[in-house]
Amino acid sequence: SELIGRLEDLYKIYKQRDEIFVPPISTFEPTHHLENVPNINTIPAEETFYMDMRTLPCYTREEVLATIKVLCEEVEQRRNVRIEMTTEMTLPSSPATPVDAPVVKLLQDAIEDIYHQKGKTMGIGGGTVAASFRKKDLNAAVWCTMEQMAHQPNEYSIISNMVNDSNVFAHIALTKI
């Protein structure tokens, strides 16, 4: 439990902001805790929790994990416990696509032609297929029209949004550069 509290320090250590991302900061959130003892009057011998971390591209996975290791060691010494850290899933940040990259301009023009509104450049803390391209030094941008229902009960998408988004991509494919 003390370690979960200490991991809040990551927000102070990795405090860089980048307003193109939503949210504009790195996030470090404990998201899952495994049940350990069934009753309320026993101190568990073992605690297991999971943490979701989404860091801005300016930080490496290795430097954040090294900081967490130091925090673990401090708690181990203070509480005379042993902490084991593993990573279940890790996706390193890919380089950001510059907002003035040609692919961004093509996408913005297509959005404006199909939807009659300006596309907004932004980044997200989750993984997209664009990361695969950016890791190969290819600028990439993603687009979709969403109802903000992802990862929720009764998740859905609207067919007309998918059709119009397909038109955006077709517009890009048919644009002569």
mmCIF file of C-alpha atoms in Angstrom:
data_model
loop_
_atom_site.group_PDB
_atom_site.id
_atom_site.type_symbol
_atom_site.label_atom_id
_atom_site.label_comp_id
_atom_site.label_asym_id
_atom_site.label_seq_id
_atom_site.Cartn_x
_atom_site.Cartn_y
_atom_site.Cartn_z
ATOM 1 C CA SER A 1 0.000 0.000 0.000
ATOM 2 C CA GLU A 2 2.844 2.356 0.764
ATOM 3 C CA LEU A 3 4.308 1.674 -2.667
ATOM 4 C CA ILE A 4 1.066 2.676 -4.386
ATOM 5 C CA GLY A 5 1.242 5.978 -2.504
ATOM 6 C CA ARG A 6 4.911 6.469 -3.398
ATOM 7 C CA LEU A 7 4.178 5.867 -7.077
ATOM 8 C CA GLU A 8 2.190 9.115 -6.995
ATOM 9 C CA ASP A 9 5.663 10.756 -6.962
ATOM 10 C CA LEU A 10 5.982 9.817 -10.634
ATOM 11 C CA TYR A 11 3.661 12.732 -11.419
ATOM 12 C CA LYS A 12 6.171 15.099 -9.760
ATOM 13 C CA ILE A 13 9.202 13.480 -11.386
ATOM 14 C CA TYR A 14 7.780 13.189 -14.920
ATOM 15 C CA LYS A 15 5.926 16.485 -15.028
ATOM 16 C CA GLN A 16 6.665 17.585 -18.596
ATOM 17 C CA ARG A 17 3.565 18.813 -20.436
ATOM 18 C CA ASP A 18 2.792 18.583 -24.130
ATOM 19 C CA GLU A 19 -0.487 20.299 -24.992
ATOM 20 C CA ILE A 20 -0.917 18.332 -28.206
ATOM 21 C CA PHE A 21 -1.685 15.230 -26.117
ATOM 22 C CA VAL A 22 -4.941 14.477 -24.327
ATOM 23 C CA PRO A 23 -4.252 14.490 -21.432
ATOM 24 C CA PRO A 24 -1.184 16.737 -21.817
ATOM 25 C CA ILE A 25 0.795 14.820 -19.165
ATOM 26 C CA SER A 26 2.137 11.332 -18.524
ATOM 27 C CA THR A 27 -0.251 9.248 -16.415
ATOM 28 C CA PHE A 28 0.563 6.683 -13.721
ATOM 29 C CA GLU A 29 -2.526 4.987 -12.304
ATOM 30 C CA PRO A 30 -2.987 1.833 -10.241
ATOM 31 C CA THR A 31 -5.782 0.081 -12.113
ATOM 32 C CA HIS A 32 -6.220 -3.414 -10.712
ATOM 33 C CA HIS A 33 -5.730 -5.128 -7.365
ATOM 34 C CA LEU A 34 -5.862 -8.879 -6.884
ATOM 35 C CA GLU A 35 -7.879 -10.234 -4.002
ATOM 36 C CA ASN A 36 -5.606 -11.760 -1.383
ATOM 37 C CA VAL A 37 -7.415 -12.746 1.865
ATOM 38 C CA PRO A 38 -11.186 -13.174 2.167
ATOM 39 C CA ASN A 39 -11.595 -11.676 5.628
ATOM 40 C CA ILE A 40 -11.059 -8.138 6.915
ATOM 41 C CA ASN A 41 -8.984 -8.905 10.038
ATOM 42 C CA THR A 42 -5.935 -10.526 8.448
ATOM 43 C CA ILE A 43 -2.952 -8.668 7.099
ATOM 44 C CA PRO A 44 -2.203 -10.290 3.745
ATOM 45 C CA ALA A 45 1.217 -11.836 3.235
ATOM 46 C CA GLU A 46 1.198 -10.818 -0.400
ATOM 47 C CA GLU A 47 -0.213 -7.857 -2.330
ATOM 48 C CA THR A 48 -0.511 -7.729 -6.091
ATOM 49 C CA PHE A 49 -1.562 -4.669 -8.047
ATOM 50 C CA TYR A 50 -1.258 -3.456 -11.595
ATOM 51 C CA MET A 51 -0.435 -0.007 -12.839
ATOM 52 C CA ASP A 52 -1.228 1.619 -16.167
ATOM 53 C CA MET A 53 1.411 4.113 -17.301
ATOM 54 C CA ARG A 54 1.146 6.253 -20.387
ATOM 55 C CA THR A 55 4.176 8.457 -20.827
ATOM 56 C CA LEU A 56 4.803 11.298 -23.201
ATOM 57 C CA PRO A 57 7.257 10.498 -26.014
ATOM 58 C CA CYS A 58 9.950 12.624 -24.324
ATOM 59 C CA TYR A 59 10.421 9.878 -21.694
ATOM 60 C CA THR A 60 11.751 6.388 -22.262
ATOM 61 C CA ARG A 61 10.208 3.298 -20.754
ATOM 62 C CA GLU A 62 13.622 2.403 -19.314
ATOM 63 C CA GLU A 63 14.027 5.637 -17.368
ATOM 64 C CA VAL A 64 10.534 5.404 -15.864
ATOM 65 C CA LEU A 65 11.022 1.749 -14.872
ATOM 66 C CA ALA A 66 14.397 2.639 -13.307
ATOM 67 C CA THR A 67 12.689 5.326 -11.209
ATOM 68 C CA ILE A 68 10.017 2.856 -10.122
ATOM 69 C CA LYS A 69 12.742 0.390 -9.135
ATOM 70 C CA VAL A 70 14.323 3.037 -6.886
ATOM 71 C CA LEU A 71 10.932 3.739 -5.263
ATOM 72 C CA CYS A 72 10.451 -0.007 -4.715
ATOM 73 C CA GLU A 73 13.885 -0.305 -3.091
ATOM 74 C CA GLU A 74 13.112 2.610 -0.756
ATOM 75 C CA VAL A 75 9.870 0.962 0.388
ATOM 76 C CA GLU A 76 11.623 -2.403 0.748
ATOM 77 C CA GLN A 77 14.234 -0.899 3.066
ATOM 78 C CA ARG A 78 11.752 1.172 5.065
ATOM 79 C CA ARG A 79 9.225 -1.656 5.592
ATOM 80 C CA ASN A 80 11.555 -4.680 5.509
ATOM 81 C CA VAL A 81 9.587 -6.292 2.676
ATOM 82 C CA ARG A 82 10.426 -7.732 -0.703
ATOM 83 C CA ILE A 83 8.877 -6.159 -3.790
ATOM 84 C CA GLU A 84 8.854 -7.911 -7.116
ATOM 85 C CA MET A 85 8.110 -5.877 -10.222
ATOM 86 C CA THR A 86 7.161 -7.377 -13.564
ATOM 87 C CA THR A 87 5.735 -5.924 -16.746
ATOM 88 C CA GLU A 88 2.684 -7.639 -18.173
ATOM 89 C CA MET A 89 2.472 -5.574 -21.324
ATOM 90 C CA THR A 90 4.622 -2.772 -22.589
ATOM 91 C CA LEU A 91 4.382 -0.593 -25.644
ATOM 92 C CA PRO A 92 7.174 1.960 -25.910
ATOM 93 C CA SER A 93 6.236 5.411 -27.120
ATOM 94 C CA SER A 94 6.831 5.971 -30.789
ATOM 95 C CA PRO A 95 8.220 9.258 -32.112
ATOM 96 C CA ALA A 96 5.554 11.932 -32.527
ATOM 97 C CA THR A 97 4.497 12.959 -36.014
ATOM 98 C CA PRO A 98 5.251 16.668 -36.528
ATOM 99 C CA VAL A 99 2.054 18.729 -36.786
ATOM 100 C CA ASP A 100 3.313 20.208 -40.068
ATOM 101 C CA ALA A 101 4.031 16.811 -41.681
ATOM 102 C CA PRO A 102 2.484 16.393 -45.179
ATOM 103 C CA VAL A 103 0.324 13.477 -43.992
ATOM 104 C CA VAL A 104 -1.238 15.726 -41.338
ATOM 105 C CA LYS A 105 -2.035 18.409 -43.921
ATOM 106 C CA LEU A 106 -3.562 15.799 -46.278
ATOM 107 C CA LEU A 107 -5.715 14.455 -43.455
ATOM 108 C CA GLN A 108 -6.831 17.928 -42.358
ATOM 109 C CA ASP A 109 -7.768 18.844 -45.937
ATOM 110 C CA ALA A 110 -9.741 15.621 -46.358
ATOM 111 C CA ILE A 111 -11.598 16.160 -43.056
ATOM 112 C CA GLU A 112 -12.492 19.661 -44.130
ATOM 113 C CA ASP A 113 -13.713 18.489 -47.551
ATOM 114 C CA ILE A 114 -15.790 15.584 -46.192
ATOM 115 C CA TYR A 115 -16.990 16.910 -42.813
ATOM 116 C CA HIS A 116 -16.780 20.663 -43.501
ATOM 117 C CA GLN A 117 -14.869 21.295 -40.287
ATOM 118 C CA LYS A 118 -11.230 21.715 -39.313
ATOM 119 C CA GLY A 119 -9.337 18.687 -38.070
ATOM 120 C CA LYS A 120 -7.496 19.164 -34.787
ATOM 121 C CA THR A 121 -3.994 17.793 -34.311
ATOM 122 C CA MET A 122 -3.604 15.892 -31.073
ATOM 123 C CA GLY A 123 -1.949 12.865 -29.530
ATOM 124 C CA ILE A 124 -3.322 10.208 -27.218
ATOM 125 C CA GLY A 125 -1.781 8.052 -24.524
ATOM 126 C CA GLY A 126 -3.006 4.805 -26.037
ATOM 127 C CA GLY A 127 -1.647 2.733 -28.841
ATOM 128 C CA THR A 128 -2.758 3.112 -32.458
ATOM 129 C CA VAL A 129 -1.688 1.458 -35.696
ATOM 130 C CA ALA A 130 0.193 4.657 -36.558
ATOM 131 C CA ALA A 131 2.858 3.754 -33.985
ATOM 132 C CA SER A 132 4.061 0.892 -36.204
ATOM 133 C CA PHE A 133 4.710 3.330 -39.053
ATOM 134 C CA ARG A 134 6.331 5.974 -36.828
ATOM 135 C CA LYS A 135 8.726 3.369 -35.394
ATOM 136 C CA LYS A 136 9.962 2.885 -38.974
ATOM 137 C CA ASP A 137 10.528 6.671 -39.280
ATOM 138 C CA LEU A 138 7.376 7.174 -41.359
ATOM 139 C CA ASN A 139 5.123 10.029 -40.324
ATOM 140 C CA ALA A 140 1.597 8.794 -39.727
ATOM 141 C CA ALA A 141 -1.687 10.237 -38.524
ATOM 142 C CA VAL A 142 -4.923 8.559 -37.452
ATOM 143 C CA TRP A 143 -8.509 9.658 -37.756
ATOM 144 C CA CYS A 144 -11.903 8.421 -36.684
ATOM 145 C CA THR A 145 -15.256 9.808 -35.650
ATOM 146 C CA MET A 146 -16.154 8.437 -32.234
ATOM 147 C CA GLU A 147 -19.075 8.577 -29.855
ATOM 148 C CA GLN A 148 -16.765 8.428 -26.795
ATOM 149 C CA MET A 149 -18.022 4.942 -25.946
ATOM 150 C CA ALA A 150 -14.749 3.015 -26.300
ATOM 151 C CA HIS A 151 -13.995 0.504 -23.540
ATOM 152 C CA GLN A 152 -17.417 0.948 -21.928
ATOM 153 C CA PRO A 153 -20.465 -1.290 -21.583
ATOM 154 C CA ASN A 154 -22.557 -1.277 -24.747
ATOM 155 C CA GLU A 155 -19.699 0.124 -26.819
ATOM 156 C CA TYR A 156 -20.843 1.028 -30.317
ATOM 157 C CA SER A 157 -20.005 3.007 -33.426
ATOM 158 C CA ILE A 158 -22.315 4.664 -35.922
ATOM 159 C CA ILE A 159 -22.284 3.286 -39.464
ATOM 160 C CA SER A 160 -22.561 6.713 -41.104
ATOM 161 C CA ASN A 161 -19.431 7.792 -39.189
ATOM 162 C CA MET A 162 -17.560 4.765 -40.536
ATOM 163 C CA VAL A 163 -18.730 5.517 -44.081
ATOM 164 C CA ASN A 164 -17.703 9.179 -43.852
ATOM 165 C CA ASP A 165 -14.369 8.256 -42.257
ATOM 166 C CA SER A 166 -13.801 5.847 -45.176
ATOM 167 C CA ASN A 167 -14.488 8.784 -47.488
ATOM 168 C CA VAL A 168 -11.805 10.784 -45.655
ATOM 169 C CA PHE A 169 -9.256 8.034 -46.310
ATOM 170 C CA ALA A 170 -10.378 7.618 -49.928
ATOM 171 C CA HIS A 171 -9.990 11.383 -50.392
ATOM 172 C CA ILE A 172 -6.398 11.155 -49.136
ATOM 173 C CA ALA A 173 -5.636 8.166 -51.382
ATOM 174 C CA LEU A 174 -6.972 9.967 -54.444
ATOM 175 C CA THR A 175 -5.180 13.274 -53.736
ATOM 176 C CA LYS A 176 -2.288 14.018 -56.060
ATOM 177 C CA ILE A 177 0.745 15.245 -54.187
#
